[in-house]
Coordinates of C-alpha atoms in Angstrom, one line a residue:
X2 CA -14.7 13.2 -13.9
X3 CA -18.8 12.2 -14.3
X4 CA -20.0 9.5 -11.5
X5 CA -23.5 10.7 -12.7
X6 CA -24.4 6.9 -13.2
X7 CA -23.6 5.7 -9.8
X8 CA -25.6 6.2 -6.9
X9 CA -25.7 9.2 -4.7
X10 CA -24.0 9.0 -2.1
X11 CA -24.6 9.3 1.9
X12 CA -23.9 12.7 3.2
X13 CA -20.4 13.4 4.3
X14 CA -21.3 16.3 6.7
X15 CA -23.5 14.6 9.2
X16 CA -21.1 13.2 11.6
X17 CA -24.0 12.1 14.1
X18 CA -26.2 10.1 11.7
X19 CA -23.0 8.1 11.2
X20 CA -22.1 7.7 14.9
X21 CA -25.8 6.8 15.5
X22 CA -25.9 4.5 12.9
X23 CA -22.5 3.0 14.0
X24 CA -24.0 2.3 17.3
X25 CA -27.0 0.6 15.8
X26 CA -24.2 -1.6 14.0
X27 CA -22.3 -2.2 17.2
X28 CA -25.4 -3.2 19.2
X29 CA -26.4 -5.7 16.4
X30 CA -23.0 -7.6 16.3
X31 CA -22.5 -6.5 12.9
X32 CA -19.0 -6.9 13.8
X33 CA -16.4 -9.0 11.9
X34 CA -16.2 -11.5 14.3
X35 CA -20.6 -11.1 14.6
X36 CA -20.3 -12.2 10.8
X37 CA -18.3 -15.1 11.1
X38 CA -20.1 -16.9 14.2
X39 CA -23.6 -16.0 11.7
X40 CA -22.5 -17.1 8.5
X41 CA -19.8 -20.0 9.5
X42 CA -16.1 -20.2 7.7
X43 CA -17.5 -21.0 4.6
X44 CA -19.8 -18.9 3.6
X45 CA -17.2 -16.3 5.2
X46 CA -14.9 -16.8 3.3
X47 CA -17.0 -17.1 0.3
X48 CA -18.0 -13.5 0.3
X49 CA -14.3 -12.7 0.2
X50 CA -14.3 -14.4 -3.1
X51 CA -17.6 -12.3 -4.2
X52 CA -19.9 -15.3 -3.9
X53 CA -23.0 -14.4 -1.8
X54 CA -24.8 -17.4 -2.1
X55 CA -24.1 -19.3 1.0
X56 CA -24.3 -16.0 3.1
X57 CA -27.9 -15.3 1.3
X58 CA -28.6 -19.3 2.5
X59 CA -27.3 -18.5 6.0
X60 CA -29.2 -15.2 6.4
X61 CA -33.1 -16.2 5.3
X62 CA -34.2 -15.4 9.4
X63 CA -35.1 -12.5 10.8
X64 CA -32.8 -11.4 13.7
X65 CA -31.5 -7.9 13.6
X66 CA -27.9 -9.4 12.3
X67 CA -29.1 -11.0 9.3
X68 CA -31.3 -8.2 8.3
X69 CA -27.8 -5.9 8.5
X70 CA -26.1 -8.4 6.3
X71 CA -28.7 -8.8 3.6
X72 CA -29.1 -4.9 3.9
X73 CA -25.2 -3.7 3.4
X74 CA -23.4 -6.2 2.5
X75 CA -25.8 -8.9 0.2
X76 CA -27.8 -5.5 -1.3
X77 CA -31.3 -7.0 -0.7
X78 CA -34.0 -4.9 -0.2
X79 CA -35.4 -5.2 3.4
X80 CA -39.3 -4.5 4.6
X81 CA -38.9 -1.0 5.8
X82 CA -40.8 -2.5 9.3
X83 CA -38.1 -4.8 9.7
X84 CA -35.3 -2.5 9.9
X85 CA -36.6 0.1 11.8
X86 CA -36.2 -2.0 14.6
X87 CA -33.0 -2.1 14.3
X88 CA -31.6 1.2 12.5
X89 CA -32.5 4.7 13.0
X90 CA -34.4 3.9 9.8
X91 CA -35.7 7.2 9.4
X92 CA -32.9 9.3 10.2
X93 CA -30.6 6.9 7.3
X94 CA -32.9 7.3 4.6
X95 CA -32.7 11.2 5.4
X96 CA -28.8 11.5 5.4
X97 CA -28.5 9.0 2.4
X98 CA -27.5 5.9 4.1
X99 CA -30.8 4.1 3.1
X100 CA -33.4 4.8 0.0
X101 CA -36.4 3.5 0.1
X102 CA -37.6 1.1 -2.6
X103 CA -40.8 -0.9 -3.9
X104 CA -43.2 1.3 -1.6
X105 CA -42.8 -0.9 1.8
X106 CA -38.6 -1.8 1.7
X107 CA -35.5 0.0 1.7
X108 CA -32.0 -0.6 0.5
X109 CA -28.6 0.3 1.3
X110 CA -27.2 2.7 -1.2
X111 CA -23.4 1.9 -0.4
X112 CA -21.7 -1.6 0.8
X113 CA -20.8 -1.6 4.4
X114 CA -18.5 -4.3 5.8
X115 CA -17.1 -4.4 9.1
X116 CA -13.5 -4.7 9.6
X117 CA -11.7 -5.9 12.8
X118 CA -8.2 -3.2 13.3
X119 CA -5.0 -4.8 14.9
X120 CA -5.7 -4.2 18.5
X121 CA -9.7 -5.5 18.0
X122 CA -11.5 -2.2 17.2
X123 CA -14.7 -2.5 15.3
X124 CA -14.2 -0.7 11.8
X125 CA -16.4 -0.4 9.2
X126 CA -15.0 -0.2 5.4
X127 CA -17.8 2.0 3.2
X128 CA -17.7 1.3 -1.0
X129 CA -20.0 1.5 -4.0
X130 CA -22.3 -0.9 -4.5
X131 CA -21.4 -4.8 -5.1
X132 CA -17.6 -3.6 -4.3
X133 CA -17.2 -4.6 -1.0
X134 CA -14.2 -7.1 -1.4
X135 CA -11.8 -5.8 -3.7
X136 CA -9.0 -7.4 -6.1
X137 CA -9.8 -9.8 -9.0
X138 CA -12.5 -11.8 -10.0
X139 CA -15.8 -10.5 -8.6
X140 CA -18.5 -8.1 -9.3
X141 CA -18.7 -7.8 -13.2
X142 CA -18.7 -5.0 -15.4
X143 CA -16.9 -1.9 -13.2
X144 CA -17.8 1.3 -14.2
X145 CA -15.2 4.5 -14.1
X146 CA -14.9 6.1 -10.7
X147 CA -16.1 3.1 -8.9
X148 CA -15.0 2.9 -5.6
X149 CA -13.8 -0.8 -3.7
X150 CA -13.5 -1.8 -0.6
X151 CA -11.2 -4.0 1.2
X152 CA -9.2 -7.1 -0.7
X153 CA -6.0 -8.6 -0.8
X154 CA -3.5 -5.5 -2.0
X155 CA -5.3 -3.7 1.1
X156 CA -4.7 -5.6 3.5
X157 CA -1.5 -6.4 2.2
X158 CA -0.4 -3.0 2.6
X159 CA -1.7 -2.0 6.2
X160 CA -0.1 -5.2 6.9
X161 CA 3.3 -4.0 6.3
X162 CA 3.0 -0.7 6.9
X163 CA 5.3 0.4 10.2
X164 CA 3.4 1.2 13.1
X165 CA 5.3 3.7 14.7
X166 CA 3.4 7.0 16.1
X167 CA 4.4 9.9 13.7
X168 CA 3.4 13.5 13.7
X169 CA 2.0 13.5 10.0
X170 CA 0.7 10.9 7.6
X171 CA 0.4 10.4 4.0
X172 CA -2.7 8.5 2.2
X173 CA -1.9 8.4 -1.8
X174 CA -4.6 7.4 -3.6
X175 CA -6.8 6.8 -0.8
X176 CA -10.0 4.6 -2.4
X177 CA -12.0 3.8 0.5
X178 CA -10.2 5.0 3.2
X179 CA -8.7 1.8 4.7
X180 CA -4.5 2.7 4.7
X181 CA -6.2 6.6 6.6
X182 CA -8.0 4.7 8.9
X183 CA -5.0 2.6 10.2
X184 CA -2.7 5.8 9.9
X185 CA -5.4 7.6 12.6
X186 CA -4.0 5.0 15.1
X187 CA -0.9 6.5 15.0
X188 CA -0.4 9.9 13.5
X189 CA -2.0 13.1 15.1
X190 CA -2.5 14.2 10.6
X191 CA -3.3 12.4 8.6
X192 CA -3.9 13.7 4.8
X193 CA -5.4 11.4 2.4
X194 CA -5.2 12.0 -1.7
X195 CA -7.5 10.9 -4.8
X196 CA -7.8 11.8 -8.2
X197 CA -11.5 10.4 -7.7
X198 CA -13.9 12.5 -5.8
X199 CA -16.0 10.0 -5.1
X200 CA -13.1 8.1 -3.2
X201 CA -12.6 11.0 -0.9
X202 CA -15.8 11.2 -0.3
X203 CA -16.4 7.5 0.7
X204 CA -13.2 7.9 2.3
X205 CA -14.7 10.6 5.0
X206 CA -17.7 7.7 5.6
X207 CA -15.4 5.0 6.0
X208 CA -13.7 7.3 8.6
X209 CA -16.7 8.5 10.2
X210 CA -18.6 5.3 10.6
X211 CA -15.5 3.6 12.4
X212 CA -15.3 6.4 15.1
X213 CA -11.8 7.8 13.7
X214 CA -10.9 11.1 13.5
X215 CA -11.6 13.2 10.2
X216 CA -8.6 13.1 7.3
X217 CA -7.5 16.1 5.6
X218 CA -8.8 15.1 2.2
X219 CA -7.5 16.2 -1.4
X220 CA -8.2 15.9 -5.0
X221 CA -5.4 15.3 -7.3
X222 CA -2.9 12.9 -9.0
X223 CA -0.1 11.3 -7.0
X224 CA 1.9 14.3 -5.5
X225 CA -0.4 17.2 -6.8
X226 CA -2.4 18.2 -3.7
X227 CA 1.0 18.0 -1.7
X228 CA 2.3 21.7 -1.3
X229 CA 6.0 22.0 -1.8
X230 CA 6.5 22.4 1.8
X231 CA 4.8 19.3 3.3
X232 CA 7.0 16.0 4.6
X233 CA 5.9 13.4 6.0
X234 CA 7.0 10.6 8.3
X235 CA 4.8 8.0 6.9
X236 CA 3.7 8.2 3.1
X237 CA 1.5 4.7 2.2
X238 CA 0.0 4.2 -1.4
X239 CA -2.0 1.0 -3.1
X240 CA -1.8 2.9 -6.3
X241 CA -3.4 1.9 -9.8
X242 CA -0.7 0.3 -10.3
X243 CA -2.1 -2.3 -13.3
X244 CA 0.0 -1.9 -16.2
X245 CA -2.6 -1.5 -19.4
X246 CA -3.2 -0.1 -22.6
X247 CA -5.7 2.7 -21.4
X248 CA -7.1 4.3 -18.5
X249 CA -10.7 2.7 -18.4
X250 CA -10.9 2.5 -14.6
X251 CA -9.5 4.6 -12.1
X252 CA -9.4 2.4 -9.1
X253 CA -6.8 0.3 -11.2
X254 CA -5.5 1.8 -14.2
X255 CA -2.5 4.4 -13.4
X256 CA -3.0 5.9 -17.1
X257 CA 0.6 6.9 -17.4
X258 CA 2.3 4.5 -19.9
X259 CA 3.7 0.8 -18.2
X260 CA 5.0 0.9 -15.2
X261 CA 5.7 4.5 -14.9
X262 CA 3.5 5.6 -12.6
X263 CA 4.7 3.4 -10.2
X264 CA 8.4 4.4 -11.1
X265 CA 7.2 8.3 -10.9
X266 CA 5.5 7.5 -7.2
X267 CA 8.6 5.9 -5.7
X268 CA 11.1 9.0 -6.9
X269 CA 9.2 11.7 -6.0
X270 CA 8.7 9.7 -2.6
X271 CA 12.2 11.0 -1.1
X272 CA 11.8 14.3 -1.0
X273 CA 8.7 14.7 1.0
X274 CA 9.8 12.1 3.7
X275 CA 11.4 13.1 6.7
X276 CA 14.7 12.5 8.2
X277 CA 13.9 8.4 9.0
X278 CA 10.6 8.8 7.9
X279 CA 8.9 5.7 5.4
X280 CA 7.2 5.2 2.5
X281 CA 5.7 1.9 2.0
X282 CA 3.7 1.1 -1.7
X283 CA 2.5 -1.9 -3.6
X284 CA 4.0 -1.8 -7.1
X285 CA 3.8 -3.9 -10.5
X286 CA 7.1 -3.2 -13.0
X287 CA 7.9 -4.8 -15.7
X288 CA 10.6 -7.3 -17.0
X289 CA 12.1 -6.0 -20.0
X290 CA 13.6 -8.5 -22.7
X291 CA 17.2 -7.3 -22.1
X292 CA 17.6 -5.5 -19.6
X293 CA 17.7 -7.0 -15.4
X294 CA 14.2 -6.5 -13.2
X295 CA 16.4 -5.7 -10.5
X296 CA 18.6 -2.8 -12.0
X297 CA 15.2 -1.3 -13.3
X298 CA 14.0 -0.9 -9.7
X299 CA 17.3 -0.1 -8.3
X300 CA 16.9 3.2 -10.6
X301 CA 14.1 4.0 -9.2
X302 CA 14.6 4.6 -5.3
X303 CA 15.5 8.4 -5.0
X304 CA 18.7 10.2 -3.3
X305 CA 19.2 9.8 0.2
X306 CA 16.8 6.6 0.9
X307 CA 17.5 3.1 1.7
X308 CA 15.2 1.0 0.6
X309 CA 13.7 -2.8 0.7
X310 CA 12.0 -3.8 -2.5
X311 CA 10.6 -7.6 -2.5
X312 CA 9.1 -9.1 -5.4
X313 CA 6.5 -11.3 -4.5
X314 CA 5.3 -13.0 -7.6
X315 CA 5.8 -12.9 -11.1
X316 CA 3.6 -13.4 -14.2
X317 CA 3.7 -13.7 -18.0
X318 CA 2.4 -11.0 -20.0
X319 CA -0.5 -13.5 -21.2
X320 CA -1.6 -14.5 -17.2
X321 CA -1.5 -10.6 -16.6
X322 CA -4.0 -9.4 -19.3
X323 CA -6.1 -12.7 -18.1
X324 CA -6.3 -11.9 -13.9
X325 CA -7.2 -7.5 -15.3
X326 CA -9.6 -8.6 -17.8
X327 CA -11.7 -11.0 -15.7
X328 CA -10.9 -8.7 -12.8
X329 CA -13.3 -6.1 -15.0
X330 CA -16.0 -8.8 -16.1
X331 CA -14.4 -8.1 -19.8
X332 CA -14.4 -12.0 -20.1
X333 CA -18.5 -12.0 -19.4
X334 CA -19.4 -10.0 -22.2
X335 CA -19.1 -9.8 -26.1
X336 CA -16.5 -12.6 -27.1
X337 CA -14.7 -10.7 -29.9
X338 CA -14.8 -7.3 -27.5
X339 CA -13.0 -9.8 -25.2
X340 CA -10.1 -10.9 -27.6
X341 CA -10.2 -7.3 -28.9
X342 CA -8.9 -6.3 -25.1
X343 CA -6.6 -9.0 -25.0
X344 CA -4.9 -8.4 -28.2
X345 CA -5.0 -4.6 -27.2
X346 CA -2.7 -5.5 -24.2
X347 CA -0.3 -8.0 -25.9
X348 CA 0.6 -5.5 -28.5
X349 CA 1.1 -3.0 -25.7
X350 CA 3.5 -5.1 -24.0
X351 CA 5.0 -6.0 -27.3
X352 CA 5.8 -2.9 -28.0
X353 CA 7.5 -2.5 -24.7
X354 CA 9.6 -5.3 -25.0
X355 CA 7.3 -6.7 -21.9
X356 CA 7.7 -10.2 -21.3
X357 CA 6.7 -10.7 -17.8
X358 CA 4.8 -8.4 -15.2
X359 CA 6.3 -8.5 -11.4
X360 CA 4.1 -7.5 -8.0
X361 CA 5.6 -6.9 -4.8
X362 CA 6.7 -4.1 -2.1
X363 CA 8.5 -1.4 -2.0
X364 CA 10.2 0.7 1.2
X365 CA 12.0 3.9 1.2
X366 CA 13.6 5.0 4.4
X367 CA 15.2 8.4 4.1
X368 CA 18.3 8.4 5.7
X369 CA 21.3 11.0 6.3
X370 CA 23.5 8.3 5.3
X371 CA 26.4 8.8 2.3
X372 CA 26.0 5.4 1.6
X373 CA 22.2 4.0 1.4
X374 CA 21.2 0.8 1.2
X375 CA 19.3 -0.6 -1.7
X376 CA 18.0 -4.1 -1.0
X377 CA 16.0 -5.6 -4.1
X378 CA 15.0 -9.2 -4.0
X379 CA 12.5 -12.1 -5.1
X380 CA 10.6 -13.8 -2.0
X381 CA 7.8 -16.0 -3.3
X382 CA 7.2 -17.4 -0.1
X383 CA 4.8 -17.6 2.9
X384 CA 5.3 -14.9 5.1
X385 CA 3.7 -14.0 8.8
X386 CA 1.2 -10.6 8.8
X387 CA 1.8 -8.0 10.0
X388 CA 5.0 -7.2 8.7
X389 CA 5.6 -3.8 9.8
X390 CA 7.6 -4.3 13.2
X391 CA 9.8 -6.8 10.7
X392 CA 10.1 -3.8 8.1
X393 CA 11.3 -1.2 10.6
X394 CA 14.0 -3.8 12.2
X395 CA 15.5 -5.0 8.7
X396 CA 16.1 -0.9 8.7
X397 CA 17.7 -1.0 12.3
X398 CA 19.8 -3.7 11.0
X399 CA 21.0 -1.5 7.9
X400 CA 22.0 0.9 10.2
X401 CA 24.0 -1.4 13.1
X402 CA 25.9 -3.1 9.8
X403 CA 26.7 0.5 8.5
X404 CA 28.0 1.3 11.7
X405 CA 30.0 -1.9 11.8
X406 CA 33.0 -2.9 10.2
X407 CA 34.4 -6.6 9.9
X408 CA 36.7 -6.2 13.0
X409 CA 33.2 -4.3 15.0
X410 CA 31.7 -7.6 14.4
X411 CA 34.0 -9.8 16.2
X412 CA 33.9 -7.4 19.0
X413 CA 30.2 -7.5 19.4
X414 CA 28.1 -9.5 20.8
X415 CA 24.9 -12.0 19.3
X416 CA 21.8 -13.6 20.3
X417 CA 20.1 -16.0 18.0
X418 CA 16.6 -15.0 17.1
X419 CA 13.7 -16.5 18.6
X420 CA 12.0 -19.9 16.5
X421 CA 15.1 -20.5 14.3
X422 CA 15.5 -24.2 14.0
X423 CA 18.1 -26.1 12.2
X424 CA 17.8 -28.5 9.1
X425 CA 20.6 -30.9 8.3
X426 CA 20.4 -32.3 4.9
X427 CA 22.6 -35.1 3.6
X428 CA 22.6 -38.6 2.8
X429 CA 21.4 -41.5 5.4
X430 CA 23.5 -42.5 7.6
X431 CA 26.5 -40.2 6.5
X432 CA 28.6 -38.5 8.5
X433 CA 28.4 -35.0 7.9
X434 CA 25.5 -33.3 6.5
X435 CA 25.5 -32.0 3.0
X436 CA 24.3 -28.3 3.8
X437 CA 23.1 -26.9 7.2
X438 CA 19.6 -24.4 6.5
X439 CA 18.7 -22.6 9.3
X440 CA 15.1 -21.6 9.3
X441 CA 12.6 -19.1 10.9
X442 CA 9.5 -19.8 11.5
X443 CA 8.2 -16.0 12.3
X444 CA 8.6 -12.6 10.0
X445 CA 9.8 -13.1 6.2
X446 CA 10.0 -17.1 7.3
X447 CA 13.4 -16.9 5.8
X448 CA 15.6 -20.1 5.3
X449 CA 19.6 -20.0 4.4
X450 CA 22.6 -22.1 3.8
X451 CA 25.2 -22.0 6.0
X452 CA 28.7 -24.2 6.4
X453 CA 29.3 -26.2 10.0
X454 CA 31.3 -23.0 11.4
X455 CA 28.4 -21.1 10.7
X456 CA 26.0 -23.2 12.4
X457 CA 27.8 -23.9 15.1
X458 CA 28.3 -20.1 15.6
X459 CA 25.1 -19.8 15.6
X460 CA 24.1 -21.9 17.8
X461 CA 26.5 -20.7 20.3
X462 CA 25.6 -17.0 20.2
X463 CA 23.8 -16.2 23.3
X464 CA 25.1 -12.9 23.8
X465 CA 27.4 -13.7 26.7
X466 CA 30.7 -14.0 24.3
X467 CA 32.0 -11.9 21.3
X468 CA 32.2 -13.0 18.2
X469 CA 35.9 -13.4 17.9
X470 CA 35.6 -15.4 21.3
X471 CA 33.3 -17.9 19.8
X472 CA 35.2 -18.1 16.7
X473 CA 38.4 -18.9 18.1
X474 CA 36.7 -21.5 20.4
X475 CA 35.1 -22.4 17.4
X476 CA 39.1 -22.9 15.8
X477 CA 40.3 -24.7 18.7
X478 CA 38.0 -27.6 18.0
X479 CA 37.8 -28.3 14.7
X480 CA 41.6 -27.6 14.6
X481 CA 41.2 -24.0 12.1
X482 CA 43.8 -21.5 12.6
X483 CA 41.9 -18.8 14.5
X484 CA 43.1 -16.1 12.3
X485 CA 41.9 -17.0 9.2
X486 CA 38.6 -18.5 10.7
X487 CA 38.1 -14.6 12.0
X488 CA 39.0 -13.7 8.4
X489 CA 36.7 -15.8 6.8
X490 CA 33.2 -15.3 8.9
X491 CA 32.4 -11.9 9.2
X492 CA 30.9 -11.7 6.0
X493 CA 28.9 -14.8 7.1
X494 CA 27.5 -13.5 10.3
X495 CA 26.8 -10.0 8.3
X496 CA 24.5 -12.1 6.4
X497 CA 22.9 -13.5 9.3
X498 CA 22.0 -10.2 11.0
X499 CA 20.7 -8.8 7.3
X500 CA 18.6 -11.5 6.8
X501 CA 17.6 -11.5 11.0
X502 CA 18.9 -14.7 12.2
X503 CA 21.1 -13.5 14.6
X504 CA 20.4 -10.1 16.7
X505 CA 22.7 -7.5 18.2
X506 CA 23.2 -7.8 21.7
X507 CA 23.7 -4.5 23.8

């Protein structure tokens, strides 16, 4: 593959031009939270949505922390006197960081944009260019081998990643470096894949200029630079997962033919996870006139995994081609190129018998168990990042209802979660509600029916009585024969510790 159109990078090799220049960064506040007390919300937020205008507005002084933003993250060139009192100037023109400009001015030849990690640490994501928020909408024409930085799908991901410490960690498709420079938290390895040089390459700045350890980094497609050997206990991947007719960009297109790359990743996943090791991945797949979404991605988790797979929103073919083709600039060019595209991708999905594109997550867990678990549902709904303590514990739940029979139930003993409320809904003034929803307000923010015995069951559960104890107390008052009360609820408490509502006590 040619990048020989994009600019050259900064050297990869010169770990102390990027810890100097890291400090310079640090001692200037260009920090995430230095960013938003400069520019205010708006204009914050703004630049996640690639407008730079009100940052531009909010930056036209002279202090060391507007001249960083103009400099790495607006792309304006900057009077070579003015930075050189605040960066090694000399020493980042010289290792590539900087190129000077115009005669008097120098400019930043990648985008740098700080990034606050999960316990406060000051991380700096490194892309091409104009690309430093990711995901649709934003920069115009992208050229092939183009490298992003950080948007939605990224932080999407790290989001629900687990967070346990693991020996070894797996970075598929890498791009700038973001789901490796979590992973360093908590693995003592982590490797990190791309079939894009240049990603790999921006990867080891990304890594370097946050003050993380170095990645074993390797070239290839998916698996490829993986020898047969290798397992891991944490494999994470925002693949090219946009479902097309082509390959024109890297960073998005997968190039295999609809959803198949995304169906390949997730099957080859099993075998090079350990013994309760995850792999976590964004995904698109398609809905086939015909045939159920669900069974489709039920075929694809491998032998000897669990898995979690949540849909989290759903579009027709037409508002799919519309988000990629704006999401390249196509729609700010050549009109009839433009409906050229879009006809191009409407006969692909014809063909396909597409009629609607979903998005969401997938987990494997890889378990000894003869009987996995294969959970595949649609959750449009607000959730509460990060996920990835909530990931590991729906696993942990798997496992205790595996272990647990009906008549295990009743024996044990149940704590209701913390910040579940109850909502009765019925008519005014009646005297029973219609339906009693019990609601979280932390995790997945699930809500779900339940029937007065269920409510009041959980209500009760405080850990300090069994099941059965509650149920039959539970009988005695509403004047139920305990034994087919006990018959009748275990599959609704089974529900309630799938879906978290209720925890195992002990």
């Amino acid at each position: 593959m040619s990048n020989s159109s994009l600019p050259t990078l900064p050297a990869s090799d010169r770990p102390e031009a990027a810890a100097r220049l890291r400090d310079a960064l640090l001692g200037a506040a260009f920090t995430a939270d230095g960013l938003l007390e400069l520019l205010g919300a708006p204009a914050y937020a703004a630049l996640a949505r690639s407008e730079t205008v009100p940052a531009l507005r909010a930056t036209r002084g002279d202090t060391p922390l507007e001249t960083l933003v103009r400099l790495f993250l607006l792309q304006q060139p900057v009077p070579y006197a003015r930075v050189e009192g605040v960066l090694p100037v000399a020493e980042c023109v010289e290792s590539g960081w900087l190129v000077s400009v115009g005669g008097d001015e120098v400019a930043a030849t990648v985008d740098v944009r700080p990034y606050g990690g999960p316990d406060g640490e000051d991380w700096f994501i490194v892309s091409d260019l104009g690309c430093a928020v990711g995901g649709a909408g934003g920069i115009g024409s992208r050229e092939e081998g183009v490298v992003l930085g950080v948007g939605g799908a990224s932080t999407t991901l790290a989001g629900i990643t687990v967070r346990t410490p693991v020996s070894a960690a797996l970075d598929l498709g890498t791009g700038s470096g973001i789901q490796a420079l979590h992973a360093a938290r908590h693995a003592t390895r982590v490797t990190a894949t791309d079939v894009n040089p240049r990603a790999l390459h921006i990867t080891a700045l990304t890594l370097a200029l946050s003050g993380a350890p170095a990645a074993d980094l390797r070239e290839g497609s998916l698996f490829e630079p993986v020898r047969d050997d290798e397992t891991y206990e944490l494999i994470v991947s925002n693949p090219p997962f946009v479902i097309s007719p082509g390959a024109r960009l890297t960073y998005r297109d997968g190039g295999m033919g609809g959803d198949d790359l995304c169906r390949s990743l997730v099957q080859e996943a099993g075998e090079r996870l350990r013994e309760g090791g995850f792999a976590q991945f964004l995904a698109n797949w398609q809905h086939v006139e015909g045939e159920d979404w669900q069974d489709r991605l039920r075929s694809w988790v491998p032998r000897g995994c669990d898995a979690w797979i949540v849909q989290r929103e759903v579009q027709d073919v037409t508002q799919y081609a519309e988000l990629w083709l704006r999401d390249a600039g196509d729609h700010q060019g050549d009109t009839a190129a433009y409906e050229a595209l879009y006809d191009a991708w409407l006969d692909e999905f014809e063909a396909r018998k597409v009629r609607a594109v979903g998005f969401g997550w997938i987990t494997l867990r890889r378990t000894d168990s003869d009987a996995p678990s294969i959970t595949v549902e649609e959750w449009p709904h607000p959730v509460e990042q990060p996920l990835g303590d909530t990931v590991r514990v729906h696993f942990d739940r798997v496992d205790y209802l595996r272990a647990h029979d009906d008549a295990a139930l009743l024996a044990a003993h149940f704590r209701l979660a913390d910040e579940v409320i109850q909502e009765q809904v019925g008519l005014p003034g009646a005297e029973d509600p219609e339906h009693v929803v019990l609601r979280q307000h932390r995790g997945m923010r699930r809500a779900t029916k339940v029937d007065t015995v269920g409510a009041g069951f959980a209500g009760v559960c405080d850990g300090t009585l069994s099941a059965g104890r509650i149920l039959d107390a539970i009988a005695q008052l509403v004047g139920e024969d305990p034994v087919l009360l006990r018959d009748r609820t275990p599959a609704q408490i089974r529900l309630l510790v799938e879906q978290g509502f209720l925890e195992p006590v002990g």
